[in-house]
Coordinates of C-alpha atoms and ligand atoms in Angstrom, one line a residue:
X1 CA 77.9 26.7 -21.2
X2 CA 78.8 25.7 -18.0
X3 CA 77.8 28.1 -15.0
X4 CA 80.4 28.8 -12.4
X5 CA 79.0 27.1 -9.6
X6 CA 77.2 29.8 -6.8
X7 CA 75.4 28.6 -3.6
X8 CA 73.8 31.0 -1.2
X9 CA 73.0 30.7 2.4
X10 CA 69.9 32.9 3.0
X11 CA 68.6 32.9 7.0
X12 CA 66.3 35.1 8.3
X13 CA 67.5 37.8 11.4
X14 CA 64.5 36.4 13.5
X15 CA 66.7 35.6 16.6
X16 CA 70.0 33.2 16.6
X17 CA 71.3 30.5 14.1
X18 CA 70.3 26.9 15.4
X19 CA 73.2 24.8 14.7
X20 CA 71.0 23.3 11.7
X21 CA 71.4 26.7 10.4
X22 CA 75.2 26.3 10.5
X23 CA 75.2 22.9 8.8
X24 CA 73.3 24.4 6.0
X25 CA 75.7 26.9 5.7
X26 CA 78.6 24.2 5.8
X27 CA 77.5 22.0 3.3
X28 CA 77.3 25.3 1.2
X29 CA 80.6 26.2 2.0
X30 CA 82.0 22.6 1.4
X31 CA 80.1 22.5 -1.8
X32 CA 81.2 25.3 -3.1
X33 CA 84.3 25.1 -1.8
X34 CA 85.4 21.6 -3.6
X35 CA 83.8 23.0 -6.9
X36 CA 85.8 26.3 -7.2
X37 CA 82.9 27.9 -6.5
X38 CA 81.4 31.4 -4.4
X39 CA 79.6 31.2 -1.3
X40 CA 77.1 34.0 -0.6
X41 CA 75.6 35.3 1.8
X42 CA 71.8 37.0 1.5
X43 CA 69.6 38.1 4.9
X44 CA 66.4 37.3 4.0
X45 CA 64.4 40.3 6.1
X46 CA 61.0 40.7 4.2
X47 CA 59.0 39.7 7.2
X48 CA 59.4 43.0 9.3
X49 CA 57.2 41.5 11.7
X50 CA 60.0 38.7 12.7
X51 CA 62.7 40.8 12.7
X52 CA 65.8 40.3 15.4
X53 CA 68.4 43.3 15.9
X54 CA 71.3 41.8 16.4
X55 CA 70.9 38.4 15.0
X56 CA 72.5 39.9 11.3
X57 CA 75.8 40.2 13.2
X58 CA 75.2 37.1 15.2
X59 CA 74.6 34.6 12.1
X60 CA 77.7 37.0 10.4
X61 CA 80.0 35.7 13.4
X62 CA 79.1 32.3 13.8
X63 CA 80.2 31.7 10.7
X64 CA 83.1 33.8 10.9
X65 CA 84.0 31.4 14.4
X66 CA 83.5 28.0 12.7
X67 CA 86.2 29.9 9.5
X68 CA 83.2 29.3 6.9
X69 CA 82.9 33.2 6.1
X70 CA 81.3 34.0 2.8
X71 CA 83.0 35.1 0.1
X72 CA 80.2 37.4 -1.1
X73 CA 77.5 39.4 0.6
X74 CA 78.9 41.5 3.1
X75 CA 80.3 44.3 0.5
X76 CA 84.5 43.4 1.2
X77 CA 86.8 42.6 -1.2
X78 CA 86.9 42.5 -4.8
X79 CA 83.6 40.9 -6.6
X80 CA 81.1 41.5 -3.3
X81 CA 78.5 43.6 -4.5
X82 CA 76.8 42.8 -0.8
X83 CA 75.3 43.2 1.7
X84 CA 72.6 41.7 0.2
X85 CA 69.9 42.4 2.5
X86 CA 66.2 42.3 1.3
X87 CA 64.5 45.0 2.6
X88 CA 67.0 46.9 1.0
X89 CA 66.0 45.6 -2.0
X90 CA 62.3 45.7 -1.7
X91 CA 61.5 48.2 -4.9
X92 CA 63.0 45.6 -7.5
X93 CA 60.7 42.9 -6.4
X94 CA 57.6 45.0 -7.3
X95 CA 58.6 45.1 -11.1
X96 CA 58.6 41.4 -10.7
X97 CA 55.8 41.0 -9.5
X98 CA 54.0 43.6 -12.1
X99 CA 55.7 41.2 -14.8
X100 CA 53.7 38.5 -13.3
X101 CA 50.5 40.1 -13.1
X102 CA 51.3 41.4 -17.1
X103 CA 51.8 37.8 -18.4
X104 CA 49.0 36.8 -16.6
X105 CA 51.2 34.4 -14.2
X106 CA 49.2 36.6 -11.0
X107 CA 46.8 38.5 -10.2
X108 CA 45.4 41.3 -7.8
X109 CA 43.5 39.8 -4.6
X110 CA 41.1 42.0 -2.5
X111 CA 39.5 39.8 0.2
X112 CA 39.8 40.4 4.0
X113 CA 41.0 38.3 6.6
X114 CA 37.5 38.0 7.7
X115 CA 36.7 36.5 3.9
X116 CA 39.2 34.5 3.8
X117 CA 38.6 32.4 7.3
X118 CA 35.0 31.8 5.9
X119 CA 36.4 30.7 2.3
X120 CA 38.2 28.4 4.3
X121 CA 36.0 27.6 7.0
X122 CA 33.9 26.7 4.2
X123 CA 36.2 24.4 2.0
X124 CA 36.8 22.3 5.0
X125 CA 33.4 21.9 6.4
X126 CA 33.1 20.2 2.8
X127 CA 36.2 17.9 3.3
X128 CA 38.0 20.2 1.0
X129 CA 41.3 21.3 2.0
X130 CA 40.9 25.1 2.4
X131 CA 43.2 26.6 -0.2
X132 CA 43.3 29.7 -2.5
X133 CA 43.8 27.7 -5.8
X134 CA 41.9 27.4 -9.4
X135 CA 38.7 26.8 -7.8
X136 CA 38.2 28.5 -4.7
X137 CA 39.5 31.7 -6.5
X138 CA 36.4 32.2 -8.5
X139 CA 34.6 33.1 -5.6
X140 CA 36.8 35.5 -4.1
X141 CA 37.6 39.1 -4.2
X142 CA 40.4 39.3 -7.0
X143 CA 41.5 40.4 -10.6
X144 CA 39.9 37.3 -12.1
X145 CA 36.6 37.9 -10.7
X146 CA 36.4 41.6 -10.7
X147 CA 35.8 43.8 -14.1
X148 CA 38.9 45.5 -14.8
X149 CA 36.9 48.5 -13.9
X150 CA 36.5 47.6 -10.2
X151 CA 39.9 46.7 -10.2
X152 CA 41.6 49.7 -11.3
X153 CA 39.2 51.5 -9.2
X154 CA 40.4 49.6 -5.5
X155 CA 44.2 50.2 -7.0
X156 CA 43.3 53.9 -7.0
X157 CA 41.4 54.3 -3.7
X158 CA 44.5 52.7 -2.0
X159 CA 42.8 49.5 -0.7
X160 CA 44.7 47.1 0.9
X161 CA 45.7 43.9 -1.8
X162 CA 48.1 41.3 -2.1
X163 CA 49.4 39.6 -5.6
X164 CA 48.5 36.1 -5.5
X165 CA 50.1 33.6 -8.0
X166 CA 47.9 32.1 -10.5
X167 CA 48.5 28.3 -10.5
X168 CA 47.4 26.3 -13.4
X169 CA 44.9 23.7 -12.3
X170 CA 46.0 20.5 -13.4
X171 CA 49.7 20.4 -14.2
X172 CA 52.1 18.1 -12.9
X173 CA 55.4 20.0 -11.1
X174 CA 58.3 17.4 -11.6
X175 CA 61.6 18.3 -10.0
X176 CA 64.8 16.5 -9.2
X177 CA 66.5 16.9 -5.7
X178 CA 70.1 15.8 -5.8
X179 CA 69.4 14.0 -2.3
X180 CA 65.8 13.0 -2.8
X181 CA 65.8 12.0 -6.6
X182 CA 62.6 13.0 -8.0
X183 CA 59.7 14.5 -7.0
X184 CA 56.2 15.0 -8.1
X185 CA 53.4 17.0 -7.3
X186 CA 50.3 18.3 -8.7
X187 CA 49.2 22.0 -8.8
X188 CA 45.7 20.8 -7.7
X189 CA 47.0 20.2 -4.6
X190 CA 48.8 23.8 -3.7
X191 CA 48.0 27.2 -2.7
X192 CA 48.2 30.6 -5.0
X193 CA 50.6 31.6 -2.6
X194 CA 50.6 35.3 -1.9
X195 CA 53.7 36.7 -3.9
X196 CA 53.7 40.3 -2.5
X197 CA 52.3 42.3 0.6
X198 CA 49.8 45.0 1.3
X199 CA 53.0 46.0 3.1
X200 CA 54.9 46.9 0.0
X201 CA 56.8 43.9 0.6
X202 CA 57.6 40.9 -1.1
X203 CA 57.3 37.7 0.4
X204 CA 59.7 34.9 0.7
X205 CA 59.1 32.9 -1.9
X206 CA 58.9 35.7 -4.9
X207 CA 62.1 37.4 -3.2
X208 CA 63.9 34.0 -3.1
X209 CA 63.8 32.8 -6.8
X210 CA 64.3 36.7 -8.1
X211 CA 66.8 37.0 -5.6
X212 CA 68.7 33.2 -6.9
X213 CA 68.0 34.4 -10.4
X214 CA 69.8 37.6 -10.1
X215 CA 72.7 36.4 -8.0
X216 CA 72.9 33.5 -10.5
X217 CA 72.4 31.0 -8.3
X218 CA 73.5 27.5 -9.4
X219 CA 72.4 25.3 -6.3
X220 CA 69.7 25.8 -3.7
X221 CA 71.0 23.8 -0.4
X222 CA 68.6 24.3 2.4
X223 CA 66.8 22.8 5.0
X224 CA 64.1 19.6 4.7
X225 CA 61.4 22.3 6.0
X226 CA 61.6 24.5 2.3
X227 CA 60.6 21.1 0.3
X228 CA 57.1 21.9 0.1
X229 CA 57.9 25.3 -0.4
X230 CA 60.1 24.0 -4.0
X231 CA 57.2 23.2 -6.6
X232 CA 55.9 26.9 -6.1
X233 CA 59.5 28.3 -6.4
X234 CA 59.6 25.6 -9.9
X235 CA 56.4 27.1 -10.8
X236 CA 58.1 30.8 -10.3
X237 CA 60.6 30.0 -12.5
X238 CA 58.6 28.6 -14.8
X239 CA 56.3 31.9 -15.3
X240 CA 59.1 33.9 -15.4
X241 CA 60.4 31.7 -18.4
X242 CA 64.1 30.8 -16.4
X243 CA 64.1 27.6 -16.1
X244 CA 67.2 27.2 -18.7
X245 CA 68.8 28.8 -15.7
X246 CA 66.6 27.3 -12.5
X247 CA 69.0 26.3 -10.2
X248 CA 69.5 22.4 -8.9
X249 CA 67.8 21.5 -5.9
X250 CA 69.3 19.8 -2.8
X251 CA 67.1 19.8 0.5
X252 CA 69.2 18.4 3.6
X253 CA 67.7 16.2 5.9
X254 CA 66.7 17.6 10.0
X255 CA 68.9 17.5 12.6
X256 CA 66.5 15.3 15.4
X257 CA 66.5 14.9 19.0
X258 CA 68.7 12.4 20.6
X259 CA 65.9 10.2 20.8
X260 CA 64.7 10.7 17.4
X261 CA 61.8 11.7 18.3
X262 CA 61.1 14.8 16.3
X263 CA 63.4 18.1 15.2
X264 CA 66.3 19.2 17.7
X265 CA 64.8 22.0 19.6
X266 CA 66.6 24.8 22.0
X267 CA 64.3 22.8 25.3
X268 CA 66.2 19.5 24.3
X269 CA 69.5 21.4 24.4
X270 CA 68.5 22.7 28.2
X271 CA 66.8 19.5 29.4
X272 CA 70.1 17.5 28.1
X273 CA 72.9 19.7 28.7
X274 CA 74.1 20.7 25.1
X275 CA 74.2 24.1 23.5
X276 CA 71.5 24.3 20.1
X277 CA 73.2 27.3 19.0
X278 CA 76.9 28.5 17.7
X279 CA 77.6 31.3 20.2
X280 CA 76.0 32.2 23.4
X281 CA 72.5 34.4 23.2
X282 CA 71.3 37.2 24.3
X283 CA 67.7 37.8 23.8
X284 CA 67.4 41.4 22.8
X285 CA 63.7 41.4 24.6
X286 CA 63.2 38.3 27.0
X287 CA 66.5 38.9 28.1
X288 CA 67.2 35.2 28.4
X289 CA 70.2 33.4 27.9
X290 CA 71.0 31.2 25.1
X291 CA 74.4 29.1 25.6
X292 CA 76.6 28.4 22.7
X293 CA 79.2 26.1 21.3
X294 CA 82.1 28.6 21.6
X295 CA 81.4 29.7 25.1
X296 CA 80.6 26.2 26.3
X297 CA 84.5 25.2 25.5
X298 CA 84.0 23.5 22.4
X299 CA 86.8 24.0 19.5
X300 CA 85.5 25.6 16.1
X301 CA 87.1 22.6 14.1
X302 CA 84.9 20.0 16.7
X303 CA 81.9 22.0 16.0
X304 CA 82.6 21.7 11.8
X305 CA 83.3 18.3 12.6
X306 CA 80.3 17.3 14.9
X307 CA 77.8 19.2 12.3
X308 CA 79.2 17.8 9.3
X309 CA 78.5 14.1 10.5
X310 CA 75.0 15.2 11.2
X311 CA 73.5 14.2 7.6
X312 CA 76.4 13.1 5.5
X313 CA 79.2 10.4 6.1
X314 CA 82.5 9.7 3.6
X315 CA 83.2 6.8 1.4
X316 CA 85.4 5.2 4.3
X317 CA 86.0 5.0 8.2
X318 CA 87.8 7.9 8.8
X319 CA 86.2 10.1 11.3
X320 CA 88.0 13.2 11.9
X321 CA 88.1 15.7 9.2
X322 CA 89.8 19.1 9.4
X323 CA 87.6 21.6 7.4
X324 CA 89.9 21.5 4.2
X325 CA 89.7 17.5 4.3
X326 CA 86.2 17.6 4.6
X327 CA 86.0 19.8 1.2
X328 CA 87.6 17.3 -0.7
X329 CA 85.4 14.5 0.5
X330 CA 82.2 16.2 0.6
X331 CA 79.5 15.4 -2.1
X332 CA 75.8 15.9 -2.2
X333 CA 75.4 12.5 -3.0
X334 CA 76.7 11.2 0.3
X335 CA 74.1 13.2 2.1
X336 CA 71.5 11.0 3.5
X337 CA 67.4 11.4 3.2
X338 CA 66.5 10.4 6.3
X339 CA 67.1 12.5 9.6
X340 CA 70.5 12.6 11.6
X341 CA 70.3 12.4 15.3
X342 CA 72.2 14.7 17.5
X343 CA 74.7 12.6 19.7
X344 CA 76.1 14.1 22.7
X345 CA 78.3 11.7 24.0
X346 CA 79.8 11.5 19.8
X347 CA 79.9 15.1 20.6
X348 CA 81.8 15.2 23.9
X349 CA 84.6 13.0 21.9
X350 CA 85.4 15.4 18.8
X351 CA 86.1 17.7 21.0
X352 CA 88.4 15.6 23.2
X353 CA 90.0 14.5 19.8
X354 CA 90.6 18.1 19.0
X355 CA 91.6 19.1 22.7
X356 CA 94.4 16.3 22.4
X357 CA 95.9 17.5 19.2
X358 CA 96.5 20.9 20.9
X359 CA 100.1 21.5 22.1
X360 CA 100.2 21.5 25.9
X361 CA 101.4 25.3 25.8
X362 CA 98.4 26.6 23.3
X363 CA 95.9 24.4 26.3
X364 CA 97.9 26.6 28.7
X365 CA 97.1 29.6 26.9
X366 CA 93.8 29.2 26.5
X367 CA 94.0 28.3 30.0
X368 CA 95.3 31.1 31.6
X369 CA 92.5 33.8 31.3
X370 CA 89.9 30.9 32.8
X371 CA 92.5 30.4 35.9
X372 CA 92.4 34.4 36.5
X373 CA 88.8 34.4 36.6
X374 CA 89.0 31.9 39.4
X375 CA 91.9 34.0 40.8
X376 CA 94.4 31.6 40.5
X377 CA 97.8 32.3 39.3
X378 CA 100.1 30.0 38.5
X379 CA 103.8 29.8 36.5
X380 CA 103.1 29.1 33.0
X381 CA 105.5 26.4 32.6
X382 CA 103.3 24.4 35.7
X383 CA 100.4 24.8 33.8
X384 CA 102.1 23.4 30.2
X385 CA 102.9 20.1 32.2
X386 CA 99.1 20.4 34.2
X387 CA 98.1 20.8 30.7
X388 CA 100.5 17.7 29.1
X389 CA 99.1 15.6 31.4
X390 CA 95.4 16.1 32.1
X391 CA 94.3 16.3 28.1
X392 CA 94.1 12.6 28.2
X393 CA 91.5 12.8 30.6
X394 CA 89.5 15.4 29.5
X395 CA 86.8 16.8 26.9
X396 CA 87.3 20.6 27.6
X397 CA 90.2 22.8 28.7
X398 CA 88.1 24.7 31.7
X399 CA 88.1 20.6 33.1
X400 CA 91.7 20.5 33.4
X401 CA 91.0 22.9 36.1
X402 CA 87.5 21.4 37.7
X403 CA 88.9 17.8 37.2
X404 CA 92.5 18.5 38.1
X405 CA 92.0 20.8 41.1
X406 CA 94.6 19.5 43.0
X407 CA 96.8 21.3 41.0
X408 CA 95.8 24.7 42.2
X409 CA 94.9 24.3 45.8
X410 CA 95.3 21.6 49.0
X411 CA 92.5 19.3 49.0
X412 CA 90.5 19.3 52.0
X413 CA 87.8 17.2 51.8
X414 CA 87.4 13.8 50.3
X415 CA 85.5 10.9 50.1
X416 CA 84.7 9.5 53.8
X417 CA 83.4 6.2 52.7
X418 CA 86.3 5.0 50.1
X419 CA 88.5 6.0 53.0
X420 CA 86.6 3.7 55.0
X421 CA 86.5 1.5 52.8
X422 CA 90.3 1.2 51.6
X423 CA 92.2 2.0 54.6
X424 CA 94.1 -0.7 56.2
X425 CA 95.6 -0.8 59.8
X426 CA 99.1 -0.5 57.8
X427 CA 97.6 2.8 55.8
X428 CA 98.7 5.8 57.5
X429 CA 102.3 4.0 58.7
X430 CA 102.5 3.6 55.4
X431 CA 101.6 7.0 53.9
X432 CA 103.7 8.4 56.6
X433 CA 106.6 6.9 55.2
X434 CA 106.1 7.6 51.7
X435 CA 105.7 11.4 52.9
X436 CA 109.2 11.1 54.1
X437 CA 110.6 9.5 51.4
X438 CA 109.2 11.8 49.0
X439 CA 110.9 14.8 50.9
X440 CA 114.2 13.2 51.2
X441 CA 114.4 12.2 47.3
X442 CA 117.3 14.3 45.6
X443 CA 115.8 14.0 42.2
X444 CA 111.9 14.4 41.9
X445 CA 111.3 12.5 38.8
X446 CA 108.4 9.8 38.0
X447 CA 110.8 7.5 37.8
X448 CA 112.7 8.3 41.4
X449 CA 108.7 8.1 42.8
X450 CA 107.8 4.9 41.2
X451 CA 111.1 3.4 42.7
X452 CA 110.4 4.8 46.2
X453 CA 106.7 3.6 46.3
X454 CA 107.4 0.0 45.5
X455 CA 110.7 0.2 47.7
X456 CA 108.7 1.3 50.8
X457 CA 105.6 -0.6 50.0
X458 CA 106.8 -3.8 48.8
X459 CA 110.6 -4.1 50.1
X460 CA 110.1 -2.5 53.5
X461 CA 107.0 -3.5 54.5
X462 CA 106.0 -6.5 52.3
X463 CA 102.7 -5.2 50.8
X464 CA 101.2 -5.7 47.8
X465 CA 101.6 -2.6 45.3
X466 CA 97.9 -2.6 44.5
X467 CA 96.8 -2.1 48.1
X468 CA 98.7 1.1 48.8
X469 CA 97.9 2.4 45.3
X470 CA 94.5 4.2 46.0
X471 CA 95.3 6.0 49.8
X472 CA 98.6 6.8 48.2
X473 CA 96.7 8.5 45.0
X474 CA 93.4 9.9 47.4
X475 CA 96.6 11.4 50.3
X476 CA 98.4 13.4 47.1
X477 CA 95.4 14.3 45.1
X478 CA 92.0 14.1 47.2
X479 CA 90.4 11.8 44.6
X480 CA 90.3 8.7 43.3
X481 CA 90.5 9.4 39.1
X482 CA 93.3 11.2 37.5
X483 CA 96.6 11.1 35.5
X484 CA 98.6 7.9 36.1
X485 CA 100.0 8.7 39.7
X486 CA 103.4 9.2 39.4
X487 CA 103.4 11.7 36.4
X488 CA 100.9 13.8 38.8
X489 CA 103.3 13.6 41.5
X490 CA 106.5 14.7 40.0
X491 CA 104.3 17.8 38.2
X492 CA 102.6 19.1 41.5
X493 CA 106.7 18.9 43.1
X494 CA 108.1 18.0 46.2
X495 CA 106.2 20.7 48.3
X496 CA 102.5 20.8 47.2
X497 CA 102.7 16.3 47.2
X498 CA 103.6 16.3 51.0
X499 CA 101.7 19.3 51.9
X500 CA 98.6 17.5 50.3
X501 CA 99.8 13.9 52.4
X502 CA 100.2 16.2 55.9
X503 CA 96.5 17.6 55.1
X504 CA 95.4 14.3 54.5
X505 CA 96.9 12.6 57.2
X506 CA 95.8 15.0 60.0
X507 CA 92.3 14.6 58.4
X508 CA 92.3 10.8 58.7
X509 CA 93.8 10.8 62.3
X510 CA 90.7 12.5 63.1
X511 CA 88.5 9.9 62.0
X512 CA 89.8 7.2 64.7
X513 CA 90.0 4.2 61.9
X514 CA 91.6 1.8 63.9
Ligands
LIG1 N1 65.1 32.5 4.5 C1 65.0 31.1 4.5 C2 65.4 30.6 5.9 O1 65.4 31.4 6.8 C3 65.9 30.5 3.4 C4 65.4 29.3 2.8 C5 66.1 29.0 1.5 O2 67.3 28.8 1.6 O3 65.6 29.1 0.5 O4 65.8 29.5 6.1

């Protein structure tokens, strides 16, 4: 019978989702998603030791701000038996684990820390690599070595163990990864990995696979880093006798440094001047800062976008995808191997994509609160036409402020050399005429503006258009960049254009040019 298809994203609270986090939880979404399928959410908490207050509700509202909620696993809405939090589960996985040890799939294991290091120490000093398996195990502290006597007898006295799995020695573990095709490995080569604590918990990999099995898990999508962590889950599922039901494998590839060199860490985000994270961070101990996506200006839909480029591509050239496009293209088979590196300059443009899309009034809006901050108030209606015009020039809406300042305030200092450098005997004659042209014009269009530059520059006094261009722009704005002049005129009006020219023109009397 065909399952219904059921993916899980399972972090860990140990601090705040990386933005590799978030694409793992995308490409679960999307998956599921295009396949009719749920999307659940599980905290993975068994490792006390690493836990994060805080980070539950982060990871919760990061995915919540790119619109890829869950649809199980928070315990709302019809079918959500959630929260599914392990250490709220922790006296299920015991009888797991006691099935285990009663088909004889694990055992008890009594060594110390101290026995251990000199098992290993051991191992390697012989060139052996220093793992708990079908040899080594003979010599240790554990169920298969002790008489059932002893072993019953440390259970009773309350001695710290752990419950090891018992790996066959040679068998081959042959699994297929829907992005990686097959893989092989040999149980020679791996560890009995420890399956539950002294602690009373369980560890991740015997919580995982009981945890999939219960949920009914169809597809494990994760992260490259669980690979080597897969043959021991296929080997979990094959002691417990599920692997009718074991789900299908897909590990993504890492998200690398610009560069490529190596996995996209939080110090590459710093050192080059792009969040690593979803939402800004507050570290509940070091107190230190963490910037994120959303605070840093970037649009939800960019971020979706930006993340889901980082590992897959679609059958053509299209480039921007709103999230319901990209469910019907996405597939696990278009999801490369190999590593995707982040790009911040690719990153810089979905966002301007997405900032142009926007209707000059919801800019304004999202405008406004920024302006106050900065104690500026301004009519709404200005800042839709601020807004029209500078989202052509920018990546983020707080820049139609920083780039467009001459929209909220006189400028008053400017660039002393390209004044130098562009000013003309015939400049400031020039400008001064434009000033009073500009206050005499009845109607205060781009049009009327265009037709009284050229009139004054090229009909009055014979110049050509291109050498008045740049002092005319630099006296009305106080830089050199910017919305094509005119437009920018007729928005800032009559009054703030010639206050800006007087300001400038007193400035550059100063400077004796001639
Ligand atoms: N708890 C693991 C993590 O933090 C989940 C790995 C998996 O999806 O199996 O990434």
């Amino acid at each position: 019978m065909e399952r219904k298809v059921r993916v899980r994203f399972a972090p860990s609270p140990t601090g705040p989702l990386h933005i590799g986090g978030v694409r793992t939880a995308l490409y679960n979404y999307l998956f599921a998603k295009k396949l009719g399928g749920d999307f659940i959410l599980r905290i993975e908490d068994t490792d006390q030791t690493r836990f994060v207050p805080g980070a539950e509700e982060y990871i919760i509202e990061a995915l919540k701000w790119v619109g890829i909620a869950p649809n199980e696993g928070q315990g709302f809405g019809d079918g959500d038996y959630g929260p599914y939090r392990q250490s709220e589960r922790k006296s299920m996985y015991r009888r797991y684990a006691d099935q285990l040890i009663a088909s004889g799939h694990a055992y008890y294991a009594f060594d110390t820390p101290e026995e251990l290091d000199e098992m290993r120490d051991k191992l390697k000093a012989n060139g052996m690599s220093p793992q708990y398996d079908a040899v080594s195990r003979m010599s240790m502290k554990n169920s298969l070595t002790l008489s059932a006597d002893e072993v019953q007898k440390r259970l009773g006295a309350n001695e710290n163990y752990v419950i090891r799995i018992k790996l066959p020695r040679k068998e081959e573990v042959r699994f297929h990864d829907i992005i990686r095709g097959w893989v092989v490995v040999h149980t020679g080569t791996m560890d009995d990995k420890v399956l539950f604590k002294s602690d009373g918990m369980p560890t991740y990999h015997l919580a995982n696979v009981v945890d999939d099995y219960l949920m009914k898990i169809t597809h494990v999508i994760r992260g490259e880093e669980w690979l080597p962590s897969a043959p021991l889950h296929v080997m979990l599922y094959r002691a417990f006798g599920w692997e009718d039901v074991m789900p299908e494998f897909a590990h993504l590839p890492l998200i690398l440094k610009p560069d490529g060199n190596g996995k996209l860490s939080k110090r590459d985000g710093d050192r080059l001047g792009f969040p690593v994270f979803p939402l800004n961070w507050n570290d509940p101990v070091t107190g230190e800062l963490s910037s994120g996506y959303r605070e840093a200006g970037y649009f939800p839909e960019a971020v979706v976008n930006i993340l889901a480029f980082l590992g897959w591509h679609p059958s053509d050239n299209q480039e921007l995808f709103e999230l319901e496009e990209l469910v019907q293209a996405f597939s696990l088979e278009r999801v490369n191997k190999s590593g995707a590196k982040f790009d911040v300059n690719k990153a810089f443009w979905f966002n301007q994509q997405y900032l142009r899309s926007k209707s000059d009034e919801a800019l304004a809006e999202s405008l406004l609160p920024y302006l106050k901050k900065h104690n500026i108030a301004v009519d709404k209606s200005y800042l839709n036409l601020v807004a029209g015009l500078m989202k052509e020039k920018v990546s983020f809406i707080n820049e139609i402020y920083t780039e467009g300042l001459y929209f909220f305030q006189t400028p008053t200092s400017w660039d002393q050399d390209l004044i130098r450098k562009k000013f003309k005997d015939f400049t400031p004659g020039i400008l001064m005429e434009l000033k009073a042209g500009l206050e005499s014009l009845p109607a205060f269009t781009k049009e009327s503006i265009e037709a009284l530059f050229h009139q004054v520059v090229e009909d009055k006094n014979g110049k050509k258009p291109g050498e008045m261009m740049l002092p005319f722009r630099l006296a009305v704005s106080g830089v050199a960049g910017g919305p094509p002049i005119f437009e920018l005129i007729a928005v800032l009006g009559k009054e703030a254009a010639t206050r800006n020219m007087d300001t400038f023109l007193s400035h550059t009397k100063s400077l004796n040019l001639n």
